[in-house]
Coordinates of C-alpha atoms in Angstrom, one line a residue:
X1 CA -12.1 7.2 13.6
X2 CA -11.1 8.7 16.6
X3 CA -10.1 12.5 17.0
X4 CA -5.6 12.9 16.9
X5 CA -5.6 14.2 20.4
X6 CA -7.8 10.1 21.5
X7 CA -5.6 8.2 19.8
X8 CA -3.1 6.6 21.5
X9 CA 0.6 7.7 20.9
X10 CA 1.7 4.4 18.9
X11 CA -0.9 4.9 16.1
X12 CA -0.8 8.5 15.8
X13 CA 3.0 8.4 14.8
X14 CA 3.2 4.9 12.9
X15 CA -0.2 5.2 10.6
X16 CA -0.1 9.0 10.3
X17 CA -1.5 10.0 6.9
X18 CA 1.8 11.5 5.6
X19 CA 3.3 8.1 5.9
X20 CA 0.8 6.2 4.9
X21 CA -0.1 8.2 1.8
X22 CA 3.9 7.9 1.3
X23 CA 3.4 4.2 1.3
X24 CA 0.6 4.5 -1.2
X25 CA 1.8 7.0 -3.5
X26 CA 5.0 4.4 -3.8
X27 CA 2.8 1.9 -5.0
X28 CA 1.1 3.7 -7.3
X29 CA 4.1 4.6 -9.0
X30 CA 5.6 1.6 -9.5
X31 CA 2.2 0.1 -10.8
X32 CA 2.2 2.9 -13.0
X33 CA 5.1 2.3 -14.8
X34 CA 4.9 -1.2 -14.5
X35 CA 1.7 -1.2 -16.2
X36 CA 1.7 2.2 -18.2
X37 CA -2.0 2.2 -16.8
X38 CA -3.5 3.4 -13.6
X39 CA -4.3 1.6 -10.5
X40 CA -8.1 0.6 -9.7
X41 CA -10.0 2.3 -6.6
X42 CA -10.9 -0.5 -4.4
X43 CA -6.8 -2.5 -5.0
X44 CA -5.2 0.8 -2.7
X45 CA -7.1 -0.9 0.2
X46 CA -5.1 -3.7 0.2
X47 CA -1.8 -1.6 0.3
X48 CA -1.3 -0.9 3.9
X49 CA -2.6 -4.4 5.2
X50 CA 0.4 -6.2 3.0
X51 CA 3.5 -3.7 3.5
X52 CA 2.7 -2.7 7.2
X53 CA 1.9 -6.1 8.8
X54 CA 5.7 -7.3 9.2
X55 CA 5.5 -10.6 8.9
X56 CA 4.0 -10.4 5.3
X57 CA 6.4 -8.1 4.9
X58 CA 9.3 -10.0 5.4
X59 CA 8.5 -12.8 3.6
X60 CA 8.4 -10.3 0.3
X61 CA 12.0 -10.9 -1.4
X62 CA 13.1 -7.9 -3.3
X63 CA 15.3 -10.0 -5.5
X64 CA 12.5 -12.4 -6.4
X65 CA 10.5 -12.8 -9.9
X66 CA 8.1 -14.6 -8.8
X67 CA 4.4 -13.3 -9.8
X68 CA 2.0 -12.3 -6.2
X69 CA -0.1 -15.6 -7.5
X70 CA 2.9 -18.0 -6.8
X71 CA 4.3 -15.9 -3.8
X72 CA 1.0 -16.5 -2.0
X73 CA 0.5 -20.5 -2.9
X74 CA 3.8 -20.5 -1.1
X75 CA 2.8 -18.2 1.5
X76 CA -0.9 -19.2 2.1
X77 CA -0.5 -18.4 6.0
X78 CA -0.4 -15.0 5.1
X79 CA -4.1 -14.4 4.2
X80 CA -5.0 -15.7 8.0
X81 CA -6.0 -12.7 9.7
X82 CA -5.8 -10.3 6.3
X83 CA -9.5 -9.6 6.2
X84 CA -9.2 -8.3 9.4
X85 CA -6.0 -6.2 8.8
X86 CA -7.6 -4.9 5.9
X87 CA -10.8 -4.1 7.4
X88 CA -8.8 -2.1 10.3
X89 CA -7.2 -0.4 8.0
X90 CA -9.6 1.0 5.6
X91 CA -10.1 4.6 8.2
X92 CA -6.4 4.9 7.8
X93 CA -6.2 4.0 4.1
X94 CA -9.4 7.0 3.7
X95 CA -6.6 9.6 5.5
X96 CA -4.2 9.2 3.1
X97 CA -6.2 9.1 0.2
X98 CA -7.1 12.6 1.7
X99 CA -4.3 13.8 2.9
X100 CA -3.0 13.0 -1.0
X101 CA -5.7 14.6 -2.5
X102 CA -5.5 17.8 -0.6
X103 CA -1.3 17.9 -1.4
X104 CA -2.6 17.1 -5.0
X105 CA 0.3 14.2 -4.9
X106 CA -2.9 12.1 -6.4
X107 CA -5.8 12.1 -8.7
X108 CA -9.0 10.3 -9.2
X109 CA -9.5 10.2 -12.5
X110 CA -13.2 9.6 -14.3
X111 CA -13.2 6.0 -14.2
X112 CA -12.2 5.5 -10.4
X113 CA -8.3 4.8 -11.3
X114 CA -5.7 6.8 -9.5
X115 CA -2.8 8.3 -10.6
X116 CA 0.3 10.1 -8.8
X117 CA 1.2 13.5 -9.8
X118 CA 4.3 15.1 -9.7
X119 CA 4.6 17.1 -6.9
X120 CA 7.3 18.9 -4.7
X121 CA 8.1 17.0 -1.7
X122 CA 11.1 17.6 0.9
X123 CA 13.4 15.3 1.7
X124 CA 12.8 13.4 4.8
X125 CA 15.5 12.1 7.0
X126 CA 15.4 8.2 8.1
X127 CA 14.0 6.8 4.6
X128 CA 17.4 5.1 3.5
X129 CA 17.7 2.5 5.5
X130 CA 15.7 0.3 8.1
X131 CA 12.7 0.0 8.6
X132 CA 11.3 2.2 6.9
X133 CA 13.0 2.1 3.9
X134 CA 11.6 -1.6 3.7
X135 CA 8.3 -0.7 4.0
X136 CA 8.7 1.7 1.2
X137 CA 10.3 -0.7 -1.4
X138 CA 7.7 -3.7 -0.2
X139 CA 5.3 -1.0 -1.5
X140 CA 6.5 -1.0 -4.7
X141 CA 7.2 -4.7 -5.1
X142 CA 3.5 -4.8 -4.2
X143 CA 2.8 -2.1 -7.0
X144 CA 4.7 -4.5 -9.6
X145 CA 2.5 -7.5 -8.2
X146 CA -0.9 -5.5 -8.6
X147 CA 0.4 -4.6 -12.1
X148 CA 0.8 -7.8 -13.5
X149 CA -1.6 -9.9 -11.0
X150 CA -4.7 -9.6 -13.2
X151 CA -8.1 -7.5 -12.4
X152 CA -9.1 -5.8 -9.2
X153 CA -11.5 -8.8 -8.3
X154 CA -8.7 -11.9 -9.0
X155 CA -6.3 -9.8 -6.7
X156 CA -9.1 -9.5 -4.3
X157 CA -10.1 -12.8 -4.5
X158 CA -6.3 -14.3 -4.3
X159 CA -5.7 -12.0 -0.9
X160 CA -9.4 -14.3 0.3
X161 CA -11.1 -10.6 0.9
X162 CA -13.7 -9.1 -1.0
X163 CA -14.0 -5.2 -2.3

């Protein structure tokens, strides 16, 4: 991973690890109280590749029941390309998981499952609405998914990626 000051502008202000580990930390919550259980290791790789590539993104409906299983039969062009997303994103995914960890806004527990903890953070401008705000409530549609999609290695294995 390159040094802040190397990186180009673009991704030094879209995939910074406060917005990413936002991103995450959403998931994890909903997942969390979806489930009432906590959210493998390896699944919080596949966060970022799903709610930041925009057209996956879009094609998420809010309003929708359907399980992640039927979503993707119906959206099978999706997984073109998401190995490679995923892959690209795992240095990014590592930052947040750190910068998480040293906010102590997460937790590893003993059996490699994560968990949110409460913690104080300030209120942000710019997260009702665009954008942004998508991103953020694709993250916890995708949290709802994880929760009810089966184990790590059939969500793995339904995204065509292995952990």
């Amino acid at each position: 991973m390159k040094s802040w000051g190397n990186r180009p502008g673009e991704i030094s202000h879209l995939l910074n690890p406060a917005f990413c580990g936002e991103i995450i930390r959403r998931t994890l919550i909903a997942y969390q109280q979806k489930s009432e259980t906590n959210l493998e290791f390896p699944l919080i790789y596949l966060v970022l590749p799903i709610t930041l590539h925009r057209e996956t993104r879009e094609r998420i409906e809010l309003s929708s029941r359907n399980k992640m299983h039927v979503w993707l039969q119906a959206n099978q062009d999706i997984r073109i390309g998401f190995s490679e997303r995923a892959k690209q994103l795992v240095p990014i995914t590592n930052e947040a998981i750190q910068f998480l960890l040293n906010q102590r806004a997460l937790e590893i527990g003993v059996e490699g499952d994560l968990r949110v903890t409460p913690y104080r953070r300030k209120k942000i401008e710019g997260y009702s609405s665009g954008e942004i705000q998508d991103i953020m409530k694709k993250a916890e549609k995708v949290g709802k998914w994880f929760s009810s999609a089966g184990t790590t290695s059939t969500i793995f294995t339904m995204w065509g990626v292995r952990p």
